[in-house]
Amino acid sequence: MVRTYYKYGYLPIREDDCSYIWQIPPKDHCEWVKKTIDCNTDSVIQYTELFFCVFKSDTTLLFILGLILLILWLLYLFLILGTTADNFFCPSLAVIAGIMRLSDSIAGVTILAFGNGAPDIFTSLVSSSEEGIIMFTELIGAGVFVTAMIAGSVAVVQPFRVRLKLLMRDACFYILAVCWISWIVRDEAVQLWEAASLILCYGLFISAVILMQMHETREEKLKSRIPNVSDPTILRTYLANKDIARLPRISMRKRPFGLGMKLDVAIATELQSEQRLGNISFPEEPEEIESGRPKGLFREFLYDINPIDRDDWLGANWIFKFILIIRAPVMLILQLFIPVVNTTATKRGWSKLLNCFQLCVTPTFALFLLNVWHTHFGPVSIVPIFLGVGTIIGVIVFLTTHEDRVPKYHNAFAFCAFLAAMLTVYLVAGEVVAVLQCVGYAFSISDAMLGITLLAWGNSVGDMISNIAIAKRGFPRMGYAACFGGPMFNTLLGLGLTYGRAACKSPDLYTTMRMSDMAPGATAFLLCSLIVTIIYLNITGAIARRSYGYTLYSIYFAFMLIQFFSEFKLIHPLGTDHRPTDK
């Protein structure tokens, strides 16, 4: 019979579970990890084996050094995730939304939401059923963090008036989605139809957005009609003031990536939306910044692959300069292999030599990301085939395009960038989950706590910085709206796709899941933050004051306090009762 014991989080740990490592002598840790199947992951690096074999747990200083290096590597992986999503994923998705002629509201709740939530989505997809606790609590915990901390920070930085009708739509849908998820996972088993219903819920939300957008567009057209009056003075006054709210177009970037690039893309999309509705107007032709961008194929190539932009460096404080330095190796690799189409950049990001080089090598790069580079077609390896085809396409594009003229099919590069960035994020997300598991084994922290804290914070801190920056730039509504649509997208699609994929593999079309005692508390606080938001903004007439932000801060502080007390067994987790039952 397999003996069990309990650790933080009140989850039974079996002897064949990797968390059981602290119940055996330290000198046997390395051999035990190598033999235990549960310690193996699908990541590129086997972190648990590396950690316990190199940094011996029986040597205190060496073990502490290993923990520090592990945490630093985890933070660096989060930086890679954010860099890839912000600089390569989001601009490509914005271009794809334009190609597909999606309205801004539809693009915002589908493609652009996917771009912002890529780390959460792929973290969920790379999680196996055994890692379901991390995935589930991360999605719910990230929802609490975003709807409380990030939404509250936007209100504290820049108080504003909320569009109450849109808020009620998003918050009510989110509440219903969380309640439905709670009902589905109550028995720790998910049927295929239940997983599909989560995806359907998001489809219903998109339908509601479409209908409301159609209604608002119709109303805007009615309001924009010129009044039929006989007094010419009134008519001249109307025409003179119709376009009084003029906002300057954001300046064009010399390079298609850099600090604040995601912010520029988001604001440009918002301004274009307002222009179509007639609320603001712009000059017909935007001014592009050509000065400072070198001429010539090789000079332009070297300029575009430089991982540290000169303008970013000069305008950054010491913190951001440090970030620019440490992310430079990753940026160099990504810039070499992932093309960028950016509507806010000069020539939309077209760099002839660099883009042709990417056509040659990116397909082969994708083979290594997918880990299928060792596949053969008969006696021939797949690598030279892809490299040869890519080279032919790159040479044809090089011979048929001009250095200073954007080709008509340049938008097609956005689809290549989307696929390459998606594969990169997927690969890095797998490493993040593996490192988190190793951290949990090293510190004896429950998977639930890891999901609520490290993973939720790491995947959301970038959105927090972006949304606060958007609010400071004068667009608090945009930053605030992202605090509801994004987490709902991540939760419904993340859980729906993950559990649906697992259920499809089962002959009975269902999958089991492990649930933590911390999950009910996380769900309760997520509902609490949403309900408080609805009540507060209805009371104040849809004005998000600083007191609203401080209220949300207090909710998140109470949430984390209870979770930490539960983790260290000072109290029982919220929503549980551990009193002995009468038989």
XYZ file of N, CA, C and O in Angstrom, residues 143 147-148 164 167-168 170-176 178-179 480 484 523-539 548 551-552 555:
152
model
N -6.974 36.417 -12.499
C -8.206 37.190 -12.621
C -8.395 38.120 -11.434
O -8.797 39.290 -11.594
N -8.388 42.199 -12.018
C -9.615 42.944 -11.720
C -9.503 43.765 -10.441
O -10.302 44.689 -10.240
N -8.544 43.449 -9.576
C -8.382 44.205 -8.334
C -7.178 45.139 -8.409
O -7.324 46.364 -8.371
N -20.639 52.754 -18.339
C -21.298 51.809 -17.439
C -21.942 50.647 -18.189
O -21.920 49.505 -17.717
N -19.268 48.197 -19.039
C -18.766 47.556 -17.835
C -19.736 46.497 -17.320
O -19.326 45.392 -16.944
N -21.040 46.820 -17.298
C -22.031 45.857 -16.824
C -22.037 44.607 -17.695
O -22.159 43.491 -17.194
N -19.421 43.362 -19.478
C -18.206 42.569 -19.251
C -18.204 41.928 -17.871
O -17.893 40.737 -17.728
N -18.551 42.705 -16.830
C -18.501 42.178 -15.464
C -19.543 41.081 -15.249
O -19.268 40.069 -14.607
N -20.757 41.283 -15.780
C -21.804 40.267 -15.598
C -21.451 38.973 -16.335
O -21.676 37.867 -15.813
N -20.915 39.095 -17.547
C -20.490 37.893 -18.267
C -19.389 37.171 -17.497
O -19.377 35.938 -17.421
N -18.464 37.934 -16.931
C -17.363 37.339 -16.186
C -17.889 36.617 -14.941
O -17.446 35.508 -14.616
N -18.844 37.219 -14.250
C -19.433 36.591 -13.060
C -20.123 35.286 -13.418
O -19.947 34.246 -12.757
N -20.914 35.316 -14.489
C -21.600 34.098 -14.925
C -20.598 33.024 -15.338
O -20.800 31.832 -15.042
N -17.492 32.596 -14.196
C -16.844 32.049 -13.010
C -17.788 31.093 -12.274
O -17.363 30.022 -11.801
N -19.051 31.451 -12.177
C -20.029 30.562 -11.529
C -20.176 29.251 -12.296
O -20.269 28.170 -11.688
N -8.579 50.305 -18.522
C -9.535 49.698 -17.599
C -10.331 48.597 -18.267
O -10.576 47.534 -17.676
N -11.040 43.357 -17.786
C -12.165 42.426 -17.682
C -12.222 41.477 -18.873
O -12.358 40.264 -18.700
N -11.789 31.743 -6.105
C -13.012 32.019 -6.859
C -13.898 33.022 -6.134
O -14.469 33.932 -6.745
N -14.004 32.886 -4.804
C -14.834 33.793 -4.017
C -14.322 35.229 -4.095
O -15.099 36.180 -4.242
N -13.009 35.410 -4.022
C -12.457 36.767 -4.085
C -12.556 37.348 -5.490
O -12.697 38.569 -5.647
N -12.490 36.519 -6.520
C -12.692 37.025 -7.872
C -14.110 37.552 -8.036
O -14.323 38.646 -8.574
N -15.087 36.778 -7.549
C -16.474 37.248 -7.592
C -16.653 38.501 -6.750
O -17.396 39.418 -7.129
N -15.956 38.557 -5.616
C -16.063 39.719 -4.732
C -15.580 40.981 -5.434
O -16.240 42.031 -5.366
N -14.435 40.910 -6.105
C -13.909 42.101 -6.783
C -14.842 42.559 -7.900
O -15.039 43.769 -8.097
N -15.452 41.616 -8.613
C -16.376 41.980 -9.695
C -17.657 42.604 -9.146
O -18.149 43.611 -9.675
N -18.198 42.028 -8.092
C -19.439 42.550 -7.514
C -19.214 43.918 -6.887
O -20.047 44.833 -7.028
N -18.093 44.095 -6.189
C -17.772 45.402 -5.603
C -17.643 46.451 -6.701
O -18.098 47.597 -6.528
N -17.041 46.083 -7.814
C -16.917 47.023 -8.939
C -18.282 47.466 -9.437
O -18.529 48.669 -9.657
N -19.190 46.516 -9.619
C -20.536 46.855 -10.102
C -21.251 47.774 -9.112
O -21.844 48.804 -9.482
N -21.204 47.430 -7.830
C -21.902 48.223 -6.817
C -21.308 49.628 -6.718
O -22.034 50.634 -6.709
N -19.985 49.719 -6.644
C -19.331 51.016 -6.460
C -19.638 51.956 -7.623
O -20.011 53.121 -7.410
N -19.464 51.476 -8.855
C -19.620 52.359 -10.005
C -21.073 52.734 -10.253
O -21.355 53.793 -10.815
N -22.011 51.897 -9.837
C -23.420 52.298 -9.923
C -23.769 53.344 -8.872
O -24.600 54.217 -9.113
N -23.133 53.268 -7.715
C -23.391 54.247 -6.658
C -22.808 55.614 -7.022
O -23.434 56.657 -6.792
N -12.028 54.067 -5.188
C -12.351 52.789 -5.825
C -11.106 51.922 -5.941
O -11.131 50.718 -5.650
N -10.135 50.593 -2.534
C -11.044 49.508 -2.140
C -10.626 48.189 -2.768
O -10.590 47.139 -2.113
N -10.286 48.230 -4.057
C -9.832 47.012 -4.731
C -8.494 46.532 -4.173
O -8.262 45.324 -4.056
N -9.172 44.515 -1.118
C -9.698 43.183 -1.437
C -8.547 42.238 -1.785
O -8.494 41.105 -1.294
